[in-house]
């Protein structure tokens, strides 16, 4: 059967990668978390199709979860998902805790709202992206999608509007990829099971993480890097106790500290993914990267307004 695709209107959207500085997992239980977007992101284009019968699947570039998420959001936006071919260009590694699914959700939501002839204010993008993120992650806090909007450093608390964070000085961070792909959904469920099993221990750990984030926030505002590094180190210890770190992540955290990081911890859901290390400045981040000697598996990012 000859395929005939005539490209007509097209709509595009973009979502940024994300980096959680502190507070992952505890944020699912209503605690504060801090993070920002990455300059790397994902761009998505929808092209209206006119085609002959016996057609190719217009969503063939998506795996089954992404397809389900996209179809749910399209229905919610009042757009027929089969009317559009979808192409994606991404510089985000998938499954490394850097928010590839949130970037996809935000990019698709922006494009779908445009296709529906509606405006795309952040609140509406987040509502639609939330539909997709629930397919990917079950019960997400919503923080990943907020960072994927690309609005810079934010303080996030579930159910409240995100607050803009103004660091007292730029934060130079080294992101280290472990190379193993975690499932955020699995890790969130693991913590949930822990809470059900032992409410008192898990509750105390989540409270401790929440307190550390508040200390980290104060340190960020004052520009006190030593204090922030200490809070990050302690946050990693709490995440370990919650059962979301791995021996490989712990080794990378140790390696980063030995290489001179002021603080280091896992970032995101854990169970694999990435580690972040705090440097005193851009040049110091370069030195840490050199000592780590991990080539493309590490990169630098500066958290600033
Ligand atoms: C995942 O990037 C962050 C978690 O806190 C889950 C969430 O906030 O939805 C682990």
PDB file of N, CA, C and O and ligand atoms in Angstrom, residues 18 20 23-25 27-28 139-144 184 188 268-269, ligand 1:
ATOM      1  N   UNK A  18      15.806  18.606  33.734  1.00  0.00           N
ATOM      2  CA  UNK A  18      15.698  19.159  35.102  1.00  0.00           C
ATOM      3  C   UNK A  18      16.772  18.585  36.007  1.00  0.00           C
ATOM      4  O   UNK A  18      17.321  17.491  35.757  1.00  0.00           O
ATOM      5  N   UNK A  20      17.205  18.184  40.222  1.00  0.00           N
ATOM      6  CA  UNK A  20      16.770  18.440  41.602  1.00  0.00           C
ATOM      7  C   UNK A  20      18.019  18.619  42.456  1.00  0.00           C
ATOM      8  O   UNK A  20      18.905  17.757  42.463  1.00  0.00           O
ATOM      9  N   UNK A  23      15.760  17.502  48.038  1.00  0.00           N
ATOM     10  CA  UNK A  23      14.361  17.304  48.439  1.00  0.00           C
ATOM     11  C   UNK A  23      13.577  16.266  47.657  1.00  0.00           C
ATOM     12  O   UNK A  23      12.368  16.111  47.901  1.00  0.00           O
ATOM     13  N   UNK A  24      14.218  15.534  46.717  1.00  0.00           N
ATOM     14  CA  UNK A  24      13.477  14.500  45.985  1.00  0.00           C
ATOM     15  C   UNK A  24      12.901  13.468  46.965  1.00  0.00           C
ATOM     16  O   UNK A  24      13.426  13.265  48.061  1.00  0.00           O
ATOM     17  N   UNK A  25      11.866  12.843  46.569  1.00  0.00           N
ATOM     18  CA  UNK A  25      11.095  11.873  47.365  1.00  0.00           C
ATOM     19  C   UNK A  25      10.325  12.532  48.515  1.00  0.00           C
ATOM     20  O   UNK A  25       9.100  12.361  48.588  1.00  0.00           O
ATOM     21  N   UNK A  27       9.494  15.422  48.687  1.00  0.00           N
ATOM     22  CA  UNK A  27       8.561  16.358  48.046  1.00  0.00           C
ATOM     23  C   UNK A  27       7.223  15.679  47.721  1.00  0.00           C
ATOM     24  O   UNK A  27       6.176  16.317  47.702  1.00  0.00           O
ATOM     25  N   UNK A  28       7.265  14.360  47.523  1.00  0.00           N
ATOM     26  CA  UNK A  28       6.024  13.615  47.249  1.00  0.00           C
ATOM     27  C   UNK A  28       5.120  13.647  48.485  1.00  0.00           C
ATOM     28  O   UNK A  28       3.908  13.527  48.393  1.00  0.00           O
ATOM     29  N   UNK A 139       2.277   8.522  40.905  1.00  0.00           N
ATOM     30  CA  UNK A 139       1.840   9.627  41.784  1.00  0.00           C
ATOM     31  C   UNK A 139       2.957  10.668  41.914  1.00  0.00           C
ATOM     32  O   UNK A 139       3.532  10.831  42.988  1.00  0.00           O
ATOM     33  N   UNK A 140       3.272  11.362  40.818  1.00  0.00           N
ATOM     34  CA  UNK A 140       4.380  12.331  40.897  1.00  0.00           C
ATOM     35  C   UNK A 140       3.983  13.560  41.720  1.00  0.00           C
ATOM     36  O   UNK A 140       2.792  13.882  41.830  1.00  0.00           O
ATOM     37  N   UNK A 141       4.993  14.240  42.264  1.00  0.00           N
ATOM     38  CA  UNK A 141       4.706  15.472  43.011  1.00  0.00           C
ATOM     39  C   UNK A 141       4.333  16.602  42.061  1.00  0.00           C
ATOM     40  O   UNK A 141       3.675  17.552  42.465  1.00  0.00           O
ATOM     41  N   UNK A 142       4.798  16.507  40.820  1.00  0.00           N
ATOM     42  CA  UNK A 142       4.573  17.596  39.852  1.00  0.00           C
ATOM     43  C   UNK A 142       5.798  18.470  39.684  1.00  0.00           C
ATOM     44  O   UNK A 142       5.847  19.358  38.828  1.00  0.00           O
ATOM     45  N   UNK A 143       6.833  18.224  40.499  1.00  0.00           N
ATOM     46  CA  UNK A 143       8.010  19.095  40.466  1.00  0.00           C
ATOM     47  C   UNK A 143       8.790  18.998  39.155  1.00  0.00           C
ATOM     48  O   UNK A 143       9.283  19.989  38.627  1.00  0.00           O
ATOM     49  N   UNK A 144       8.913  17.785  38.629  1.00  0.00           N
ATOM     50  CA  UNK A 144       9.717  17.607  37.407  1.00  0.00           C
ATOM     51  C   UNK A 144       9.163  18.461  36.272  1.00  0.00           C
ATOM     52  O   UNK A 144       9.914  19.100  35.529  1.00  0.00           O
ATOM     53  N   UNK A 184      11.606   5.955  37.973  1.00  0.00           N
ATOM     54  CA  UNK A 184      11.145   6.831  39.060  1.00  0.00           C
ATOM     55  C   UNK A 184       9.930   6.214  39.739  1.00  0.00           C
ATOM     56  O   UNK A 184       9.809   6.211  40.967  1.00  0.00           O
ATOM     57  N   UNK A 188       9.577   5.563  43.659  1.00  0.00           N
ATOM     58  CA  UNK A 188       8.537   6.238  44.452  1.00  0.00           C
ATOM     59  C   UNK A 188       7.682   5.184  45.171  1.00  0.00           C
ATOM     60  O   UNK A 188       7.348   5.322  46.353  1.00  0.00           O
ATOM     61  N   UNK A 268      17.215  13.217  41.744  1.00  0.00           N
ATOM     62  CA  UNK A 268      16.068  12.566  41.085  1.00  0.00           C
ATOM     63  C   UNK A 268      15.601  11.354  41.871  1.00  0.00           C
ATOM     64  O   UNK A 268      15.797  11.256  43.082  1.00  0.00           O
ATOM     65  N   UNK A 269      15.021  10.419  41.161  1.00  0.00           N
ATOM     66  CA  UNK A 269      14.387   9.278  41.815  1.00  0.00           C
ATOM     67  C   UNK A 269      15.356   8.290  42.450  1.00  0.00           C
ATOM     68  O   UNK A 269      14.985   7.526  43.341  1.00  0.00           O
TER      69      UNK A 269
HETATM   70  C1  LIG B   1      11.842  12.460  40.553  1.00  0.00           C
HETATM   71  O1  LIG B   1      12.556  13.285  39.652  1.00  0.00           O
HETATM   72  C2  LIG B   1      11.539  13.196  41.819  1.00  0.00           C
HETATM   73  C3  LIG B   1      10.752  12.412  42.847  1.00  0.00           C
HETATM   74  O2  LIG B   1      10.688  13.256  44.009  1.00  0.00           O
HETATM   75  C4  LIG B   1       9.367  12.069  42.374  1.00  0.00           C
HETATM   76  C5  LIG B   1       8.457  13.277  42.265  1.00  0.00           C
HETATM   77  O3  LIG B   1       8.736  14.331  42.818  1.00  0.00           O
HETATM   78  O4  LIG B   1       7.421  13.105  41.597  1.00  0.00           O
HETATM   79  C6  LIG B   1      11.469  11.143  43.240  1.00  0.00           C
END
